[in-house]
Amino acid sequence: MPAAKFRPRVYLAGPEVFLPNAREVGAEKCRIAAEAGFKGVFPLDNALDLADLGKAEQARRISQANEGLMRLCDALIANLTPFRGASMDAGTAFEVGFMRALGRPVAGYTNTPHDYLERAKLVRTGPALPFDADHPHVEIEDFDLAENLMIEIAIRESGCSVVRNRVGGGHEMTDLTGFRQCLAELQRLFPGQAP
Amino acid sequence: MPAAKFRPRVYLAGPEVFLPNAREVGAEKCRIAAEAGFKGVFPLDNALDLADLGKAEQARRISQANEGLMRLCDALIANLTPFRGASMDAGTAFEVGFMRALGRPVAGYTNTPHDYLERAKLVRTGPALPFDADHPHVEIEDFDLAENLMIEIAIRESGCSVVRNRVGGGHEMTDLTGFRQCLAELQRLFPGQAP
């Protein structure tokens, strides 16, 4: 019997965990990751039993589980698509930083083609939150990047690039074209993993 | 001559780096940190000479410098005040995750009293970005927290709490009441540091 092939574990970070069909989306990402030679690890994989717990303890267990999963993963792919503002989901940004500090490769994709600079101008002129309108003199990063430089450079220094695609029609959060491109980037970093 | 007293180094994360008077704000934070027995480390401390570099190389050097500074710090205080959307600055979220992965305490404050849940509803009903309006069925975290749970739980598990204050009048980004409270929290974690 041949030894089981090593499949690098990839943490699948992104705001999809908030979709009504999050588990289904996670399963699809894991299926695509497997085709590329990786073991996908979706945050909800823990199947935590939280029903009888208070909110604070639920939050604590989810955090603890996800930090534990990240420590067991070899790489991360982040969905950087803007979420409730100019930038990506804050939890996903936390996770990119977490894996970067551990020295593990981070890849990322966004389903908008626009620079951070363009998006930030949209939010500043909108009435979304009082804060944005009250500080017109705050500098907007101008580095031709899709996200805050700490995020995008962490991805570049990992040997990847932020993959941008123009996605519309309500598929901004779920289109997986960029995800597949990230897997291809990770294949270059983990040679011999393609099935 | 007595030995120099050990002063824990605290990385000062937050979107203040984008203010026109960022260096001044950083100096003030460092002064207050020193009064509390800490050595403040503001991202701009590097005083990088970037003038003749292209944008990509500028971004790379800033990222590299800040990651290096974080690795040299004993703790982090994050300004979690919402920035261009429902959530905190993405770069700051990255840095909270980075220090969390290194096992170093993270503290944080926000200059709005509102839960993440309340703020996310504001953004979803606004025209800030097409994305927000197009996905009405995306779940909003409901854990009575000020931020995404990965951020807030990382702070709680560090032995701190997310400090909330109601600040208005254009001082949302600069009021330092919460920052002082975070320093008091870190003093409990580094006993004997009070000057």
Short mmCIF file of C-alpha atoms in Angstrom, two decimals:
data_model
loop_
_atom_site.label_atom_id
_atom_site.label_comp_id
_atom_site.label_asym_id
_atom_site.label_seq_id
_atom_site.Cartn_x
_atom_site.Cartn_y
_atom_site.Cartn_z
CA MET A 1 0.00 0.00 0.00
CA PRO A 2 1.53 3.33 -0.99
CA ALA A 3 1.98 5.92 1.75
CA ALA A 4 -0.78 8.54 1.87
CA LYS A 5 0.28 11.59 -0.06
CA PHE A 6 1.02 14.68 2.00
CA ARG A 7 -1.59 17.33 1.28
CA PRO A 8 -0.77 20.79 2.66
CA ARG A 9 -3.58 22.16 4.79
CA VAL A 10 -4.96 25.50 3.65
CA TYR A 11 -7.07 27.67 5.96
CA LEU A 12 -9.94 29.18 3.96
CA ALA A 13 -10.43 32.67 5.38
CA GLY A 14 -13.22 34.99 4.32
CA PRO A 15 -16.62 36.43 5.12
CA GLU A 16 -18.39 33.43 3.55
CA VAL A 17 -18.81 32.13 7.10
CA PHE A 18 -21.63 34.69 7.39
CA LEU A 19 -23.58 33.40 4.39
CA PRO A 20 -26.80 31.48 5.04
CA ASN A 21 -25.28 28.55 3.14
CA ALA A 22 -21.81 28.88 4.67
CA ARG A 23 -21.27 25.14 5.08
CA GLU A 24 -22.15 24.51 1.46
CA VAL A 25 -19.75 27.23 0.29
CA GLY A 26 -17.04 25.79 2.53
CA ALA A 27 -17.59 22.28 1.17
CA GLU A 28 -17.28 23.58 -2.39
CA LYS A 29 -14.04 25.40 -1.56
CA CYS A 30 -12.67 22.23 0.05
CA ARG A 31 -13.63 20.20 -3.01
CA ILE A 32 -11.82 22.61 -5.33
CA ALA A 33 -8.81 22.71 -3.00
CA ALA A 34 -8.63 18.91 -3.06
CA GLU A 35 -8.58 18.93 -6.86
CA ALA A 36 -5.53 21.20 -6.60
CA GLY A 37 -3.78 18.85 -4.17
CA PHE A 38 -4.61 20.64 -0.90
CA LYS A 39 -6.66 19.88 2.20
CA GLY A 40 -9.02 22.82 2.66
CA VAL A 41 -9.81 23.83 6.24
CA PHE A 42 -12.96 25.94 6.55
CA PRO A 43 -13.58 27.73 9.85
CA LEU A 44 -16.89 25.97 10.41
CA ASP A 45 -15.20 22.57 10.13
CA ASN A 46 -15.14 22.40 13.88
CA ALA A 47 -18.86 21.70 14.03
CA LEU A 48 -18.96 23.20 17.47
CA ASP A 49 -21.92 22.51 19.70
CA LEU A 50 -22.73 25.99 20.99
CA ALA A 51 -26.46 25.72 21.47
CA ASP A 52 -26.63 25.96 25.25
CA LEU A 53 -23.91 28.54 25.73
CA GLY A 54 -24.10 32.29 26.33
CA LYS A 55 -22.96 34.64 23.58
CA ALA A 56 -19.61 35.43 25.19
CA GLU A 57 -18.71 31.76 25.58
CA GLN A 58 -19.88 30.98 22.04
CA ALA A 59 -17.60 33.71 20.70
CA ARG A 60 -14.71 32.47 22.83
CA ARG A 61 -15.03 28.91 21.58
CA ILE A 62 -15.27 29.94 17.93
CA SER A 63 -12.15 32.12 18.28
CA GLN A 64 -10.26 29.40 20.10
CA ALA A 65 -11.24 26.80 17.50
CA ASN A 66 -10.23 29.00 14.57
CA GLU A 67 -6.90 29.99 16.08
CA GLY A 68 -6.23 26.31 16.70
CA LEU A 69 -7.12 25.44 13.11
CA MET A 70 -4.80 28.13 11.79
CA ARG A 71 -1.89 26.80 13.82
CA LEU A 72 -2.44 23.41 12.18
CA CYS A 73 -2.49 24.81 8.65
CA ASP A 74 0.40 25.20 6.23
CA ALA A 75 -1.00 28.18 4.32
CA LEU A 76 -4.02 30.48 4.05
CA ILE A 77 -6.17 31.78 1.21
CA ALA A 78 -8.14 34.92 2.07
CA ASN A 79 -11.22 36.31 0.36
CA LEU A 80 -10.34 40.03 0.45
CA THR A 81 -13.55 41.23 -1.22
CA PRO A 82 -14.74 44.45 0.48
CA PHE A 83 -17.16 43.76 3.30
CA ARG A 84 -19.36 46.46 4.84
CA GLY A 85 -17.01 49.26 3.93
CA ALA A 86 -13.93 50.10 1.92
CA SER A 87 -11.92 47.17 3.19
CA MET A 88 -12.06 43.44 3.64
CA ASP A 89 -13.65 41.68 6.61
CA ALA A 90 -11.77 42.51 9.84
CA GLY A 91 -11.73 38.90 11.02
CA THR A 92 -10.11 37.83 7.76
CA ALA A 93 -7.50 40.60 8.12
CA PHE A 94 -6.75 39.31 11.63
CA GLU A 95 -6.26 35.82 10.20
CA VAL A 96 -3.94 37.02 7.43
CA GLY A 97 -1.79 38.70 10.10
CA PHE A 98 -1.91 35.63 12.30
CA MET A 99 -0.58 33.30 9.61
CA ARG A 100 1.94 35.87 8.43
CA ALA A 101 3.40 36.05 11.95
CA LEU A 102 3.74 32.26 11.91
CA GLY A 103 5.72 32.55 8.69
CA ARG A 104 3.22 30.58 6.61
CA PRO A 105 2.29 31.63 3.06
CA VAL A 106 -0.82 33.73 2.59
CA ALA A 107 -2.63 34.12 -0.73
CA GLY A 108 -5.64 36.31 -1.42
CA TYR A 109 -8.24 37.30 -3.98
CA THR A 110 -10.78 40.07 -4.30
CA ASN A 111 -13.87 40.16 -6.48
CA THR A 112 -13.56 43.83 -7.32
CA PRO A 113 -10.98 45.24 -9.74
CA HIS A 114 -10.71 48.59 -7.98
CA ASP A 115 -7.77 49.92 -5.99
CA TYR A 116 -8.25 50.61 -2.29
CA LEU A 117 -7.83 54.31 -3.11
CA GLU A 118 -10.91 54.34 -5.36
CA ARG A 119 -13.05 52.42 -2.87
CA ALA A 120 -12.05 54.56 0.09
CA LYS A 121 -13.23 57.67 -1.76
CA LEU A 122 -16.64 56.07 -2.26
CA VAL A 123 -17.03 55.39 1.44
CA ARG A 124 -15.78 58.78 2.54
CA THR A 125 -18.38 60.59 0.51
CA GLY A 126 -21.19 58.32 1.67
CA PRO A 127 -23.33 58.69 4.79
CA ALA A 128 -22.51 55.20 6.01
CA LEU A 129 -21.08 56.26 9.34
CA PRO A 130 -20.58 59.72 10.83
CA PHE A 131 -16.91 58.98 11.23
CA ASP A 132 -16.14 58.83 7.55
CA ALA A 133 -17.59 62.22 6.68
CA ASP A 134 -16.07 64.00 9.66
CA HIS A 135 -12.45 63.42 8.77
CA PRO A 136 -11.90 64.67 5.23
CA HIS A 137 -8.19 65.21 5.70
CA VAL A 138 -7.26 61.67 6.56
CA GLU A 139 -4.79 60.35 4.01
CA ILE A 140 -5.82 57.49 1.74
CA GLU A 141 -3.06 55.04 0.97
CA ASP A 142 -1.91 55.49 -2.61
CA PHE A 143 0.23 52.49 -3.48
CA ASP A 144 -1.84 51.07 -6.40
CA LEU A 145 -2.84 48.22 -4.07
CA ALA A 146 -6.15 46.43 -3.59
CA GLU A 147 -5.94 46.56 0.20
CA ASN A 148 -4.08 48.09 3.12
CA LEU A 149 -0.39 47.59 2.45
CA MET A 150 0.19 45.33 5.47
CA ILE A 151 -2.24 42.83 3.90
CA GLU A 152 -1.14 43.04 0.30
CA ILE A 153 2.59 43.07 0.99
CA ALA A 154 2.25 40.07 3.33
CA ILE A 155 0.72 38.23 0.37
CA ARG A 156 3.41 39.39 -2.06
CA GLU A 157 6.22 38.55 0.32
CA SER A 158 4.70 35.07 0.62
CA GLY A 159 5.42 34.61 -3.07
CA CYS A 160 1.82 35.21 -4.14
CA SER A 161 -0.07 38.21 -5.49
CA VAL A 162 -3.50 39.68 -4.75
CA VAL A 163 -5.72 38.23 -7.46
CA ARG A 164 -8.35 40.70 -8.68
CA ASN A 165 -11.40 39.89 -10.76
CA ARG A 166 -14.40 41.95 -11.79
CA VAL A 167 -17.44 40.10 -10.44
CA GLY A 168 -21.00 41.43 -10.33
CA GLY A 169 -24.58 40.32 -10.28
CA GLY A 170 -24.66 39.48 -6.60
CA HIS A 171 -21.81 36.96 -6.90
CA GLU A 172 -19.21 39.27 -5.35
CA MET A 173 -18.95 37.20 -2.20
CA THR A 174 -19.20 33.75 -3.73
CA ASP A 175 -17.43 33.72 -7.11
CA LEU A 176 -14.48 31.33 -6.89
CA THR A 177 -12.46 32.29 -9.96
CA GLY A 178 -9.93 34.12 -7.79
CA PHE A 179 -9.87 31.29 -5.30
CA ARG A 180 -8.80 28.86 -8.03
CA GLN A 181 -6.07 31.29 -9.08
CA CYS A 182 -4.82 31.43 -5.49
CA LEU A 183 -4.62 27.65 -5.38
CA ALA A 184 -2.50 27.76 -8.52
CA GLU A 185 -0.19 30.24 -6.79
CA LEU A 186 0.14 27.97 -3.76
CA GLN A 187 0.91 25.02 -6.03
CA ARG A 188 4.06 26.87 -7.07
CA LEU A 189 5.03 27.22 -3.39
CA PHE A 190 4.32 23.57 -2.57
CA PRO A 191 5.76 21.86 -5.65
CA GLY A 192 4.66 18.33 -6.32
CA GLN A 193 1.25 18.83 -4.76
CA ALA A 194 -0.75 18.93 -7.98
CA PRO A 195 -2.75 15.68 -8.03
CA MET B 1 24.47 53.58 39.05
CA PRO B 2 21.22 51.63 39.15
CA ALA B 3 20.43 49.36 36.22
CA ALA B 4 18.10 50.89 33.66
CA LYS B 5 14.57 49.86 34.36
CA PHE B 6 12.99 47.41 31.90
CA ARG B 7 10.19 49.12 30.03
CA PRO B 8 7.98 46.77 28.01
CA ARG B 9 7.68 47.87 24.39
CA VAL B 10 4.14 48.47 23.18
CA TYR B 11 3.30 48.67 19.47
CA LEU B 12 0.79 51.47 18.89
CA ALA B 13 -1.52 50.21 16.15
CA GLY B 14 -4.25 52.30 14.59
CA PRO B 15 -5.32 54.43 11.66
CA GLU B 16 -3.67 57.53 13.16
CA VAL B 17 -0.79 56.85 10.78
CA PHE B 18 -3.03 58.34 8.09
CA LEU B 19 -3.60 61.66 9.89
CA PRO B 20 -1.86 64.75 8.53
CA ASN B 21 -0.20 65.16 11.94
CA ALA B 22 0.55 61.45 12.41
CA ARG B 23 3.99 61.99 13.89
CA GLU B 24 2.63 64.43 16.45
CA VAL B 25 -0.10 62.00 17.47
CA GLY B 26 2.45 59.22 17.72
CA ALA B 27 4.72 61.33 19.90
CA GLU B 28 1.83 62.12 22.24
CA LYS B 29 0.92 58.44 22.52
CA CYS B 30 4.55 57.59 23.28
CA ARG B 31 4.67 60.30 25.95
CA ILE B 32 1.55 58.95 27.64
CA ALA B 33 2.86 55.38 27.38
CA ALA B 34 6.11 56.44 29.06
CA GLU B 35 4.15 57.93 31.95
CA ALA B 36 2.55 54.51 32.40
CA GLY B 37 5.92 52.75 32.41
CA PHE B 38 6.01 51.57 28.79
CA LYS B 39 8.10 52.30 25.71
CA GLY B 40 5.65 53.21 22.95
CA VAL B 41 6.55 52.11 19.43
CA PHE B 42 4.67 54.03 16.72
CA PRO B 43 4.77 52.63 13.18
CA LEU B 44 6.33 55.81 11.78
CA ASP B 45 9.23 55.52 14.24
CA ASN B 46 11.28 54.01 11.48
CA ALA B 47 11.67 57.36 9.76
CA LEU B 48 12.14 55.57 6.50
CA ASP B 49 13.68 57.41 3.58
CA LEU B 50 11.30 56.49 0.78
CA ALA B 51 11.53 59.57 -1.38
CA ASP B 52 13.22 58.10 -4.44
CA LEU B 53 11.43 54.78 -4.46
CA GLY B 54 8.51 53.53 -6.52
CA LYS B 55 5.17 52.92 -4.84
CA ALA B 56 5.57 49.14 -4.67
CA GLU B 57 8.97 49.38 -3.01
CA GLN B 58 7.73 52.06 -0.59
CA ALA B 59 4.88 49.79 0.46
CA ARG B 60 7.22 46.83 0.83
CA ARG B 61 9.63 48.74 3.06
CA ILE B 62 6.87 50.10 5.29
CA SER B 63 5.41 46.62 5.72
CA GLN B 64 8.81 45.10 6.42
CA ALA B 65 9.64 47.81 8.95
CA ASN B 66 6.33 47.45 10.79
CA GLU B 67 6.49 43.66 10.92
CA GLY B 68 10.00 44.00 12.31
CA LEU B 69 8.87 46.50 14.93
CA MET B 70 6.05 44.20 16.03
CA ARG B 71 8.43 41.29 16.52
CA LEU B 72 10.47 43.50 18.85
CA CYS B 73 7.46 44.53 20.93
CA ASP B 74 6.08 42.92 24.08
CA ALA B 75 2.46 43.97 23.60
CA LEU B 76 0.14 45.94 21.32
CA ILE B 77 -2.58 48.54 21.84
CA ALA B 78 -4.98 48.89 18.91
CA ASN B 79 -7.26 51.77 18.05
CA LEU B 80 -10.34 49.82 16.91
CA THR B 81 -12.45 52.87 16.08
CA PRO B 82 -14.43 52.18 12.88
CA PHE B 83 -12.58 53.32 9.79
CA ARG B 84 -14.25 53.74 6.39
CA GLY B 85 -16.97 51.24 7.14
CA ALA B 86 -18.50 49.14 9.89
CA SER B 87 -15.17 47.82 11.13
CA MET B 88 -11.76 48.92 12.24
CA ASP B 89 -8.85 49.64 9.89
CA ALA B 90 -7.79 46.44 8.07
CA GLY B 91 -4.09 47.07 8.67
CA THR B 92 -4.71 47.34 12.40
CA ALA B 93 -6.72 44.09 12.33
CA PHE B 94 -3.77 42.43 10.58
CA GLU B 95 -1.47 43.68 13.33
CA VAL B 96 -3.74 42.43 16.13
CA GLY B 97 -3.67 38.98 14.53
CA PHE B 98 0.08 39.16 14.04
CA MET B 99 0.81 39.85 17.72
CA ARG B 100 -1.82 37.35 18.84
CA ALA B 101 -0.09 34.60 16.85
CA LEU B 102 3.17 35.53 18.59
CA GLY B 103 1.43 35.05 21.94
CA ARG B 104 1.86 38.66 23.03
CA PRO B 105 -0.90 40.58 24.82
CA VAL B 106 -3.18 42.77 22.72
CA ALA B 107 -5.32 45.56 24.17
CA GLY B 108 -7.76 47.73 22.27
CA TYR B 109 -10.10 50.70 22.45
CA THR B 110 -12.83 52.12 20.27
CA ASN B 111 -14.24 55.64 20.30
CA THR B 112 -17.79 54.57 19.63
CA PRO B 113 -20.06 52.90 22.20
CA HIS B 114 -22.01 50.87 19.63
CA ASP B 115 -21.92 47.14 19.07
CA TYR B 116 -20.67 45.82 15.76
CA LEU B 117 -24.22 44.64 15.08
CA GLU B 118 -25.62 48.19 15.20
CA ARG B 119 -22.86 49.61 13.01
CA ALA B 120 -23.12 46.86 10.41
CA LYS B 121 -26.80 47.66 9.94
CA LEU B 122 -25.92 51.29 9.23
CA VAL B 123 -23.49 50.34 6.52
CA ARG B 124 -25.78 47.79 4.92
CA THR B 125 -28.53 50.35 4.41
CA GLY B 126 -26.17 52.96 3.01
CA PRO B 127 -25.05 53.37 -0.59
CA ALA B 128 -21.36 53.22 0.31
CA LEU B 129 -20.50 50.27 -1.89
CA PRO B 130 -22.69 48.15 -4.15
CA PHE B 131 -21.61 45.07 -2.30
CA ASP B 132 -23.33 45.96 0.95
CA ALA B 133 -26.75 46.52 -0.53
CA ASP B 134 -26.63 43.44 -2.74
CA HIS B 135 -26.33 40.88 0.03
CA PRO B 136 -29.18 41.46 2.47
CA HIS B 137 -29.12 37.89 3.77
CA VAL B 138 -25.57 37.89 5.05
CA GLU B 139 -25.55 37.22 8.76
CA ILE B 140 -24.34 39.94 11.11
CA GLU B 141 -22.42 38.65 14.12
CA ASP B 142 -24.55 39.00 17.24
CA PHE B 143 -22.26 38.46 20.21
CA ASP B 144 -22.68 41.86 21.95
CA LEU B 145 -19.14 42.66 20.84
CA ALA B 146 -17.59 45.87 19.52
CA GLU B 147 -15.75 44.11 16.70
CA ASN B 148 -15.45 40.85 14.81
CA LEU B 149 -15.08 38.12 17.40
CA MET B 150 -11.58 37.09 16.33
CA ILE B 151 -10.40 40.58 17.29
CA GLU B 152 -12.34 41.07 20.51
CA ILE B 153 -11.74 37.57 21.87
CA ALA B 154 -8.01 37.85 21.15
CA ILE B 155 -8.05 40.94 23.35
CA ARG B 156 -10.09 39.27 26.10
CA GLU B 157 -7.94 36.14 26.08
CA SER B 158 -4.93 38.42 26.49
CA GLY B 159 -6.37 39.45 29.85
CA CYS B 160 -7.67 42.79 28.56
CA SER B 161 -11.07 44.02 27.39
CA VAL B 162 -12.19 46.19 24.50
CA VAL B 163 -12.50 49.68 26.01
CA ARG B 164 -15.43 51.64 24.57
CA ASN B 165 -16.01 55.37 24.92
CA ARG B 166 -18.52 57.72 23.33
CA VAL B 167 -16.46 60.35 21.52
CA GLY B 168 -17.80 62.92 19.08
CA GLY B 169 -17.07 66.33 17.67
CA GLY B 170 -14.50 65.15 15.17
CA HIS B 171 -12.28 63.63 17.87
CA GLU B 172 -13.28 60.04 17.10
CA MET B 173 -9.89 59.19 15.70
CA THR B 174 -7.72 61.11 18.13
CA ASP B 175 -9.30 61.00 21.60
CA LEU B 176 -6.91 59.12 23.91
CA THR B 177 -9.16 58.34 26.88
CA GLY B 178 -9.46 54.72 25.79
CA PHE B 179 -5.75 54.53 25.08
CA ARG B 180 -4.99 55.50 28.69
CA GLN B 181 -7.39 52.82 29.88
CA CYS B 182 -5.60 50.23 27.75
CA LEU B 183 -2.28 51.21 29.30
CA ALA B 184 -3.83 50.64 32.73
CA GLU B 185 -4.91 47.17 31.58
CA LEU B 186 -1.39 46.37 30.38
CA GLN B 187 0.03 47.55 33.70
CA ARG B 188 -1.86 44.69 35.33
CA LEU B 189 -0.22 42.25 32.90
CA PHE B 190 3.27 43.68 33.42
CA PRO B 191 3.27 44.23 37.19
CA GLY B 192 5.87 46.55 38.58
CA GLN B 193 6.02 48.68 35.44
CA ALA B 194 4.15 51.67 36.80
CA PRO B 195 6.75 54.45 37.14
#
